[in-house]
PDB file of C-alpha atoms in Angstrom:
ATOM      1  CA  MET A  18     -18.066 -32.247  12.540  1.00 97.00           C
ATOM      2  CA  ILE A  19     -16.318 -34.466  15.072  1.00 98.00           C
ATOM      3  CA  ILE A  20     -16.285 -38.190  14.385  1.00 98.00           C
ATOM      4  CA  ILE A  21     -15.163 -40.568  17.142  1.00 97.00           C
ATOM      5  CA  PRO A  22     -13.979 -44.001  15.958  1.00 96.00           C
ATOM      6  CA  ALA A  23     -15.154 -46.691  18.373  1.00 93.00           C
ATOM      7  CA  ARG A  24     -13.701 -50.195  18.110  1.00 89.00           C
ATOM      8  CA  LEU A  25     -14.937 -52.605  20.746  1.00 85.00           C
ATOM      9  CA  LYS A  26     -12.379 -55.407  20.659  1.00 75.00           C
ATOM     10  CA  SER A  27      -9.121 -53.572  21.262  1.00 71.00           C
ATOM     11  CA  THR A  28      -6.278 -56.086  21.372  1.00 62.00           C
ATOM     12  CA  ARG A  29      -4.488 -54.538  24.353  1.00 64.00           C
ATOM     13  CA  PHE A  30      -7.569 -53.670  26.431  1.00 69.00           C
ATOM     14  CA  LEU A  31     -10.753 -55.512  25.484  1.00 68.00           C
ATOM     15  CA  ASN A  32     -13.977 -53.456  25.527  1.00 81.00           C
ATOM     16  CA  LYS A  33     -12.099 -50.483  26.951  1.00 86.00           C
ATOM     17  CA  ILE A  34     -14.278 -47.843  25.266  1.00 88.00           C
ATOM     18  CA  LEU A  35     -17.266 -49.010  27.331  1.00 91.00           C
ATOM     19  CA  ILE A  36     -15.397 -49.035  30.654  1.00 87.00           C
ATOM     20  CA  PRO A  37     -17.106 -46.501  32.967  1.00 88.00           C
ATOM     21  CA  ILE A  38     -15.204 -43.332  33.815  1.00 86.00           C
ATOM     22  CA  GLY A  39     -17.013 -41.736  36.731  1.00 83.00           C
ATOM     23  CA  GLY A  40     -20.030 -43.888  35.876  1.00 88.00           C
ATOM     24  CA  ILE A  41     -20.104 -42.938  32.183  1.00 92.00           C
ATOM     25  CA  PRO A  42     -18.804 -45.211  29.367  1.00 93.00           C
ATOM     26  CA  MET A  43     -15.440 -43.986  28.133  1.00 91.00           C
ATOM     27  CA  VAL A  44     -16.536 -43.252  24.557  1.00 95.00           C
ATOM     28  CA  ILE A  45     -19.570 -41.333  25.814  1.00 96.00           C
ATOM     29  CA  ARG A  46     -17.384 -39.237  28.082  1.00 94.00           C
ATOM     30  CA  VAL A  47     -15.278 -38.353  25.026  1.00 95.00           C
ATOM     31  CA  ALA A  48     -18.420 -37.482  23.071  1.00 97.00           C
ATOM     32  CA  GLN A  49     -19.711 -35.246  25.868  1.00 97.00           C
ATOM     33  CA  ILE A  50     -16.465 -33.278  25.806  1.00 96.00           C
ATOM     34  CA  ALA A  51     -16.431 -33.064  21.999  1.00 97.00           C
ATOM     35  CA  LYS A  52     -20.025 -31.836  21.687  1.00 97.00           C
ATOM     36  CA  GLU A  53     -18.982 -28.598  23.403  1.00 97.00           C
ATOM     37  CA  ILE A  54     -17.112 -27.763  20.196  1.00 98.00           C
ATOM     38  CA  ASP A  55     -19.072 -29.262  17.300  1.00 97.00           C
ATOM     39  CA  ASP A  56     -21.620 -31.846  16.199  1.00 97.00           C
ATOM     40  CA  VAL A  57     -20.563 -35.386  17.153  1.00 98.00           C
ATOM     41  CA  VAL A  58     -21.045 -38.749  15.442  1.00 98.00           C
ATOM     42  CA  ILE A  59     -19.655 -42.024  16.815  1.00 98.00           C
ATOM     43  CA  ALA A  60     -18.386 -44.460  14.182  1.00 97.00           C
ATOM     44  CA  ALA A  61     -19.039 -47.851  15.794  1.00 95.00           C
ATOM     45  CA  ASP A  62     -17.969 -51.331  14.743  1.00 92.00           C
ATOM     46  CA  GLU A  63     -20.504 -53.209  16.898  1.00 92.00           C
ATOM     47  CA  LYS A  64     -24.226 -52.785  17.533  1.00 95.00           C
ATOM     48  CA  SER A  65     -23.581 -52.947  21.280  1.00 93.00           C
ATOM     49  CA  ILE A  66     -21.753 -49.613  20.986  1.00 95.00           C
ATOM     50  CA  GLN A  67     -24.702 -48.154  19.105  1.00 96.00           C
ATOM     51  CA  GLU A  68     -27.031 -49.240  21.899  1.00 96.00           C
ATOM     52  CA  VAL A  69     -24.910 -47.324  24.420  1.00 96.00           C
ATOM     53  CA  CYS A  70     -24.832 -44.284  22.113  1.00 97.00           C
ATOM     54  CA  GLN A  71     -28.611 -44.380  21.806  1.00 97.00           C
ATOM     55  CA  LYS A  72     -29.002 -44.526  25.582  1.00 96.00           C
ATOM     56  CA  TYR A  73     -26.943 -41.329  25.907  1.00 97.00           C
ATOM     57  CA  HIS A  74     -28.576 -39.653  22.873  1.00 97.00           C
ATOM     58  CA  PHE A  75     -25.562 -39.579  20.571  1.00 97.00           C
ATOM     59  CA  GLN A  76     -25.785 -40.282  16.849  1.00 98.00           C
ATOM     60  CA  SER A  77     -23.830 -43.331  15.740  1.00 97.00           C
ATOM     61  CA  ILE A  78     -23.054 -44.994  12.418  1.00 97.00           C
ATOM     62  CA  LEU A  79     -22.340 -48.716  12.130  1.00 97.00           C
ATOM     63  CA  THR A  80     -19.174 -49.255  10.101  1.00 96.00           C
ATOM     64  CA  GLN A  81     -17.342 -52.361   8.954  1.00 92.00           C
ATOM     65  CA  ASN A  82     -15.427 -54.236  11.650  1.00 90.00           C
ATOM     66  CA  THR A  83     -12.466 -54.950   9.359  1.00 89.00           C
ATOM     67  CA  HIS A  84     -10.830 -51.506   9.314  1.00 91.00           C
ATOM     68  CA  ASN A  85      -7.124 -51.329  10.114  1.00 86.00           C
ATOM     69  CA  SER A  86      -7.334 -47.915  11.771  1.00 90.00           C
ATOM     70  CA  GLY A  87      -9.678 -45.376  13.264  1.00 91.00           C
ATOM     71  CA  THR A  88      -8.969 -43.081  10.316  1.00 95.00           C
ATOM     72  CA  ASP A  89     -10.315 -45.685   7.890  1.00 95.00           C
ATOM     73  CA  ARG A  90     -13.374 -46.054  10.116  1.00 96.00           C
ATOM     74  CA  ILE A  91     -14.188 -42.338  10.195  1.00 97.00           C
ATOM     75  CA  ALA A  92     -13.616 -42.135   6.433  1.00 97.00           C
ATOM     76  CA  GLU A  93     -16.320 -44.761   5.903  1.00 98.00           C
ATOM     77  CA  CYS A  94     -18.584 -42.976   8.371  1.00 98.00           C
ATOM     78  CA  ALA A  95     -18.112 -39.688   6.507  1.00 98.00           C
ATOM     79  CA  ARG A  96     -19.011 -41.386   3.213  1.00 98.00           C
ATOM     80  CA  ILE A  97     -22.174 -42.853   4.734  1.00 98.00           C
ATOM     81  CA  LEU A  98     -23.099 -39.373   5.965  1.00 98.00           C
ATOM     82  CA  LYS A  99     -22.373 -37.973   2.465  1.00 98.00           C
ATOM     83  CA  LEU A 100     -20.429 -35.026   3.875  1.00 98.00           C
ATOM     84  CA  PRO A 101     -19.382 -32.338   1.353  1.00 97.00           C
ATOM     85  CA  PRO A 102     -15.717 -32.244   0.150  1.00 97.00           C
ATOM     86  CA  LYS A 103     -14.824 -29.105   2.116  1.00 96.00           C
ATOM     87  CA  GLU A 104     -16.425 -30.198   5.399  1.00 97.00           C
ATOM     88  CA  LEU A 105     -13.997 -30.023   8.339  1.00 98.00           C
ATOM     89  CA  ILE A 106     -13.782 -33.396  10.091  1.00 98.00           C
ATOM     90  CA  ILE A 107     -11.993 -33.838  13.402  1.00 98.00           C
ATOM     91  CA  ASN A 108     -11.028 -37.334  14.510  1.00 98.00           C
ATOM     92  CA  VAL A 109     -11.100 -37.558  18.313  1.00 97.00           C
ATOM     93  CA  GLN A 110     -10.044 -40.932  19.675  1.00 93.00           C
ATOM     94  CA  GLY A 111     -12.590 -42.848  21.748  1.00 90.00           C
ATOM     95  CA  ASP A 112      -9.944 -43.664  24.372  1.00 89.00           C
ATOM     96  CA  GLU A 113      -9.115 -40.033  25.262  1.00 90.00           C
ATOM     97  CA  PRO A 114     -11.695 -39.410  28.022  1.00 90.00           C
ATOM     98  CA  PHE A 115      -9.672 -36.598  29.585  1.00 90.00           C
ATOM     99  CA  LEU A 116      -8.958 -34.596  26.437  1.00 94.00           C
ATOM    100  CA  GLU A 117      -9.800 -30.965  27.072  1.00 96.00           C
ATOM    101  CA  ALA A 118     -12.443 -29.280  24.906  1.00 97.00           C
ATOM    102  CA  GLU A 119     -10.021 -26.375  24.461  1.00 97.00           C
ATOM    103  CA  VAL A 120      -7.606 -28.668  22.624  1.00 97.00           C
ATOM    104  CA  ILE A 121     -10.284 -29.654  20.104  1.00 98.00           C
ATOM    105  CA  ALA A 122     -11.304 -26.004  19.680  1.00 98.00           C
ATOM    106  CA  THR A 123      -7.707 -24.922  19.095  1.00 98.00           C
ATOM    107  CA  LEU A 124      -7.236 -27.462  16.301  1.00 98.00           C
ATOM    108  CA  LYS A 125     -10.578 -26.556  14.716  1.00 98.00           C
ATOM    109  CA  ASN A 126      -9.728 -22.850  14.768  1.00 97.00           C
ATOM    110  CA  LEU A 127      -6.263 -23.470  13.316  1.00 97.00           C
ATOM    111  CA  MET A 128      -7.674 -25.411  10.360  1.00 97.00           C
ATOM    112  CA  LEU A 129     -10.294 -22.737   9.643  1.00 97.00           C
ATOM    113  CA  LYS A 130      -7.713 -19.948   9.985  1.00 96.00           C
ATOM    114  CA  LYS A 131      -5.335 -21.663   7.551  1.00 96.00           C
ATOM    115  CA  ALA A 132      -8.205 -22.280   5.117  1.00 95.00           C
ATOM    116  CA  LYS A 133      -9.063 -18.575   5.173  1.00 95.00           C
ATOM    117  CA  GLU A 134      -5.438 -17.501   4.707  1.00 94.00           C
ATOM    118  CA  GLN A 135      -4.559 -20.020   2.000  1.00 92.00           C
ATOM    119  CA  GLY A 136      -7.864 -20.375   0.213  1.00 92.00           C
ATOM    120  CA  GLU A 137      -8.061 -24.061   1.083  1.00 93.00           C
ATOM    121  CA  MET A 138      -7.795 -26.233   4.147  1.00 95.00           C
ATOM    122  CA  PRO A 139      -4.436 -27.862   4.953  1.00 96.00           C
ATOM    123  CA  PHE A 140      -4.226 -31.529   4.025  1.00 98.00           C
ATOM    124  CA  MET A 141      -4.175 -32.496   7.684  1.00 98.00           C
ATOM    125  CA  GLY A 142      -3.876 -31.016  11.174  1.00 98.00           C
ATOM    126  CA  SER A 143      -2.983 -32.299  14.633  1.00 98.00           C
ATOM    127  CA  CYS A 144      -1.819 -31.215  18.097  1.00 97.00           C
ATOM    128  CA  ALA A 145       1.297 -31.390  20.241  1.00 97.00           C
ATOM    129  CA  LYS A 146       2.174 -30.487  23.810  1.00 96.00           C
ATOM    130  CA  LYS A 147       5.453 -29.837  25.604  1.00 95.00           C
ATOM    131  CA  ILE A 148       6.892 -32.855  27.381  1.00 93.00           C
ATOM    132  CA  SER A 149       9.936 -33.411  29.558  1.00 92.00           C
ATOM    133  CA  PRO A 150      13.157 -35.071  28.329  1.00 91.00           C
ATOM    134  CA  LYS A 151      12.284 -38.014  30.595  1.00 91.00           C
ATOM    135  CA  GLU A 152       8.822 -38.368  29.057  1.00 91.00           C
ATOM    136  CA  ALA A 153      10.417 -38.228  25.611  1.00 93.00           C
ATOM    137  CA  GLU A 154      12.189 -41.511  26.366  1.00 92.00           C
ATOM    138  CA  ASN A 155       8.855 -43.378  26.486  1.00 90.00           C
ATOM    139  CA  PRO A 156       8.258 -45.166  23.133  1.00 90.00           C
ATOM    140  CA  ASN A 157       4.509 -45.211  23.798  1.00 84.00           C
ATOM    141  CA  LEU A 158       4.506 -41.411  23.815  1.00 89.00           C
ATOM    142  CA  VAL A 159       4.949 -40.304  20.201  1.00 94.00           C
ATOM    143  CA  LYS A 160       7.266 -37.360  19.604  1.00 96.00           C
ATOM    144  CA  VAL A 161       6.981 -34.790  16.821  1.00 97.00           C
ATOM    145  CA  ILE A 162       9.438 -32.309  15.334  1.00 97.00           C
ATOM    146  CA  ILE A 163       7.781 -29.069  14.205  1.00 97.00           C
ATOM    147  CA  ASN A 164       9.223 -26.460  11.842  1.00 96.00           C
ATOM    148  CA  HIS A 165       8.943 -22.669  12.096  1.00 95.00           C
ATOM    149  CA  ARG A 166       5.720 -22.704  10.078  1.00 94.00           C
ATOM    150  CA  ASP A 167       4.099 -24.994  12.650  1.00 95.00           C
ATOM    151  CA  GLU A 168       4.205 -27.965  10.290  1.00 97.00           C
ATOM    152  CA  ALA A 169       5.215 -31.465  11.302  1.00 98.00           C
ATOM    153  CA  ILE A 170       8.601 -32.605   9.969  1.00 97.00           C
ATOM    154  CA  TYR A 171       8.616 -36.061  11.530  1.00 98.00           C
ATOM    155  CA  PHE A 172       6.920 -38.241  14.143  1.00 97.00           C
ATOM    156  CA  SER A 173       8.719 -40.979  16.052  1.00 97.00           C
ATOM    157  CA  ARG A 174       8.496 -43.310  18.994  1.00 95.00           C
ATOM    158  CA  SER A 175      12.197 -42.616  19.534  1.00 96.00           C
ATOM    159  CA  LYS A 176      13.505 -39.622  21.399  1.00 94.00           C
ATOM    160  CA  ILE A 177      14.187 -37.097  18.644  1.00 93.00           C
ATOM    161  CA  PRO A 178      16.422 -35.302  17.833  1.00 91.00           C
ATOM    162  CA  TYR A 179      19.321 -37.595  18.688  1.00 87.00           C
ATOM    163  CA  ASP A 180      21.693 -35.627  20.930  1.00 85.00           C
ATOM    164  CA  ARG A 181      24.969 -36.952  19.549  1.00 83.00           C
ATOM    165  CA  GLU A 182      27.295 -34.698  21.553  1.00 80.00           C
ATOM    166  CA  ASN A 183      25.082 -34.385  24.638  1.00 79.00           C
ATOM    167  CA  ILE A 184      24.737 -30.634  24.140  1.00 78.00           C
ATOM    168  CA  LEU A 185      21.087 -30.483  25.209  1.00 75.00           C
ATOM    169  CA  SER A 186      21.960 -31.508  28.754  1.00 68.00           C
ATOM    170  CA  GLN A 187      24.534 -28.712  29.030  1.00 64.00           C
ATOM    171  CA  THR A 188      21.956 -26.240  30.279  1.00 57.00           C
ATOM    172  CA  ASP A 189      24.469 -23.863  31.839  1.00 55.00           C
ATOM    173  CA  THR A 190      26.350 -23.265  28.605  1.00 52.00           C
ATOM    174  CA  ASN A 191      23.667 -23.956  26.013  1.00 50.00           C
ATOM    175  CA  PRO A 192      21.476 -20.853  25.513  1.00 49.00           C
ATOM    176  CA  LYS A 193      19.006 -22.665  23.236  1.00 60.00           C
ATOM    177  CA  LYS A 194      17.304 -25.314  25.325  1.00 75.00           C
ATOM    178  CA  TRP A 195      15.460 -27.889  23.244  1.00 85.00           C
ATOM    179  CA  THR A 196      11.720 -28.333  23.736  1.00 91.00           C
ATOM    180  CA  TYR A 197      10.373 -31.831  23.215  1.00 95.00           C
ATOM    181  CA  TYR A 198       6.836 -32.123  21.906  1.00 96.00           C
ATOM    182  CA  GLY A 199       4.544 -35.079  22.456  1.00 95.00           C
ATOM    183  CA  HIS A 200       1.918 -35.802  19.840  1.00 95.00           C
ATOM    184  CA  LEU A 201      -1.762 -35.898  20.801  1.00 94.00           C
ATOM    185  CA  GLY A 202      -3.864 -38.399  18.860  1.00 88.00           C
ATOM    186  CA  ILE A 203      -6.361 -35.929  17.434  1.00 96.00           C
ATOM    187  CA  TYR A 204      -6.506 -35.231  13.691  1.00 98.00           C
ATOM    188  CA  ALA A 205      -8.323 -32.817  11.410  1.00 98.00           C
ATOM    189  CA  PHE A 206      -9.032 -33.209   7.698  1.00 98.00           C
ATOM    190  CA  SER A 207     -11.362 -31.904   5.072  1.00 98.00           C
ATOM    191  CA  MET A 208     -13.735 -34.573   3.802  1.00 98.00           C
ATOM    192  CA  GLN A 209     -11.695 -34.697   0.579  1.00 98.00           C
ATOM    193  CA  SER A 210      -8.274 -34.950   2.239  1.00 98.00           C
ATOM    194  CA  LEU A 211      -9.574 -37.649   4.600  1.00 98.00           C
ATOM    195  CA  GLN A 212     -10.565 -39.818   1.655  1.00 98.00           C
ATOM    196  CA  ASP A 213      -7.316 -38.980  -0.152  1.00 98.00           C
ATOM    197  CA  PHE A 214      -5.274 -39.959   2.910  1.00 97.00           C
ATOM    198  CA  CYS A 215      -6.983 -43.333   3.174  1.00 96.00           C
ATOM    199  CA  ASN A 216      -6.332 -43.972  -0.502  1.00 96.00           C
ATOM    200  CA  LEU A 217      -2.595 -43.342  -0.183  1.00 96.00           C
ATOM    201  CA  PRO A 218      -0.469 -46.503  -0.101  1.00 92.00           C
ATOM    202  CA  LYS A 219       0.993 -47.395   3.289  1.00 90.00           C
ATOM    203  CA  SER A 220       4.477 -45.965   3.589  1.00 92.00           C
ATOM    204  CA  SER A 221       7.716 -47.624   4.693  1.00 95.00           C
ATOM    205  CA  LEU A 222       8.083 -45.230   7.621  1.00 95.00           C
ATOM    206  CA  GLU A 223       4.523 -45.928   8.707  1.00 95.00           C
ATOM    207  CA  GLU A 224       5.203 -49.656   8.757  1.00 95.00           C
ATOM    208  CA  ILE A 225       8.450 -49.262  10.702  1.00 96.00           C
ATOM    209  CA  GLU A 226       7.205 -46.859  13.401  1.00 96.00           C
ATOM    210  CA  LYS A 227       3.573 -48.072  13.334  1.00 93.00           C
ATOM    211  CA  LEU A 228       2.411 -44.459  13.023  1.00 95.00           C
ATOM    212  CA  GLU A 229      -0.071 -43.841  10.237  1.00 94.00           C
ATOM    213  CA  GLN A 230       0.515 -40.065  10.137  1.00 96.00           C
ATOM    214  CA  LEU A 231       3.933 -40.801   8.603  1.00 97.00           C
ATOM    215  CA  ARG A 232       2.040 -41.832   5.462  1.00 97.00           C
ATOM    216  CA  ALA A 233       1.237 -38.156   4.927  1.00 97.00           C
ATOM    217  CA  ILE A 234       4.809 -37.051   5.645  1.00 97.00           C
ATOM    218  CA  GLU A 235       6.332 -39.590   3.247  1.00 96.00           C
ATOM    219  CA  ASN A 236       3.901 -38.501   0.531  1.00 96.00           C
ATOM    220  CA  ALA A 237       4.898 -34.832   0.980  1.00 96.00           C
ATOM    221  CA  LYS A 238       1.551 -33.799   2.495  1.00 97.00           C
ATOM    222  CA  THR A 239       1.370 -30.921   4.969  1.00 97.00           C
ATOM    223  CA  ILE A 240       0.364 -31.557   8.574  1.00 98.00           C
ATOM    224  CA  VAL A 241      -0.154 -28.300  10.476  1.00 98.00           C
ATOM    225  CA  MET A 242       0.379 -28.548  14.212  1.00 98.00           C
ATOM    226  CA  ALA A 243      -1.402 -26.721  17.017  1.00 97.00           C
ATOM    227  CA  ARG A 244       0.773 -26.325  20.111  1.00 97.00           C
ATOM    228  CA  VAL A 245      -1.508 -26.849  23.088  1.00 97.00           C
ATOM    229  CA  LYS A 246      -1.499 -27.359  26.832  1.00 95.00           C
ATOM    230  CA  SER A 247      -3.041 -30.631  27.936  1.00 93.00           C
ATOM    231  CA  ASN A 248      -2.954 -33.087  30.816  1.00 88.00           C
ATOM    232  CA  SER A 249      -4.692 -35.785  28.795  1.00 84.00           C
ATOM    233  CA  PHE A 250      -3.294 -39.130  27.742  1.00 76.00           C
ATOM    234  CA  GLY A 251      -4.772 -42.069  25.878  1.00 75.00           C
ATOM    235  CA  ILE A 252      -5.983 -45.218  27.640  1.00 77.00           C
ATOM    236  CA  ASP A 253      -4.238 -48.148  25.960  1.00 74.00           C
ATOM    237  CA  THR A 254      -3.983 -50.578  28.881  1.00 77.00           C
ATOM    238  CA  GLN A 255      -5.544 -51.365  32.251  1.00 79.00           C
ATOM    239  CA  GLU A 256      -2.494 -49.730  33.837  1.00 81.00           C
ATOM    240  CA  ASP A 257      -3.154 -46.536  31.858  1.00 78.00           C
ATOM    241  CA  LEU A 258      -6.718 -46.516  33.132  1.00 78.00           C
ATOM    242  CA  GLU A 259      -5.716 -46.921  36.767  1.00 81.00           C
ATOM    243  CA  LEU A 260      -3.112 -44.138  36.408  1.00 80.00           C
ATOM    244  CA  ALA A 261      -5.688 -41.856  34.788  1.00 73.00           C
ATOM    245  CA  LEU A 262      -8.285 -42.494  37.476  1.00 77.00           C
ATOM    246  CA  LYS A 263      -5.693 -41.745  40.141  1.00 80.00           C
ATOM    247  CA  THR A 264      -4.407 -38.658  38.332  1.00 75.00           C
ATOM    248  CA  PHE A 265      -7.857 -37.169  37.815  1.00 72.00           C
ATOM    249  CA  LYS A 266      -9.148 -38.374  41.201  1.00 71.00           C
ATOM    250  CA  ILE A 267     -12.001 -40.528  39.884  1.00 66.00           C
ATOM    251  CA  ALA A 268     -13.298 -43.655  41.621  1.00 52.00           C
ATOM    252  CA  SER A 269     -12.089 -46.987  40.242  1.00 49.00           C
ATOM    253  CA  ALA A 270     -13.894 -48.383  37.227  1.00 43.00           C
ATOM    254  CA  VAL A 271     -16.238 -51.357  37.307  1.00 44.00           C
ATOM    255  CA  PRO A 272     -17.347 -53.430  34.313  1.00 42.00           C
ATOM    256  CA  CYS A 273     -20.055 -51.748  32.249  1.00 44.00           C
ATOM    257  CA  SER A 274     -23.385 -53.580  32.258  1.00 39.00           C
ATOM    258  CA  ASP A 275     -24.805 -51.795  29.188  1.00 40.00           C
TER     259      ASP A 275
END
């Protein structure tokens, strides 16, 4: 199952999930992409979101409006739905209207493959894509270091690893060019690991970087990573929206009347 957390009053971009993208509210556009891969439920924090979901024939669950994160919101939604402990739950952000269905499918298949190989699902899964060294300098684009078992070692807003002796720029003499990976904000859990994650205490690293996935890392939990190709990026600000509309050649947005 795919659960999309939908918070109306985003601090950086108010009501952004209802902004039309090509005439369709942003969160609905995400849901339409996600339903190609699995059943979709929208975890809403306002009845106005539910009204939009109903108009477009998507199931929604009204959750508390006091959650600190989308992960907490989908955890409550999953409890309301009484999903079984081994149910695969994929958290797709409501502000990723250009996320490719293939990315969601790749993460789903990775989690099921690992579950078959290991006898149980990994604690958590996510996705990463190759980015340029210039893109890696952007603190709003989260970077991830991945080991040879395709597990996350660390996530950071900083450009990692730190190139102390500038060897990565010496492309003519350095045979091993470093590949930077940008993290995509899509997560997979089992129902049980989702609840376990939300019950873990917030970690020091999480508080410093403001990245909740570091809670799993600091508590020695495995996050398997799917390496994907994607042109998507999250919509955090009005500027992000205008860039996305220009990039994907969609007419400018107008306020949603729903």
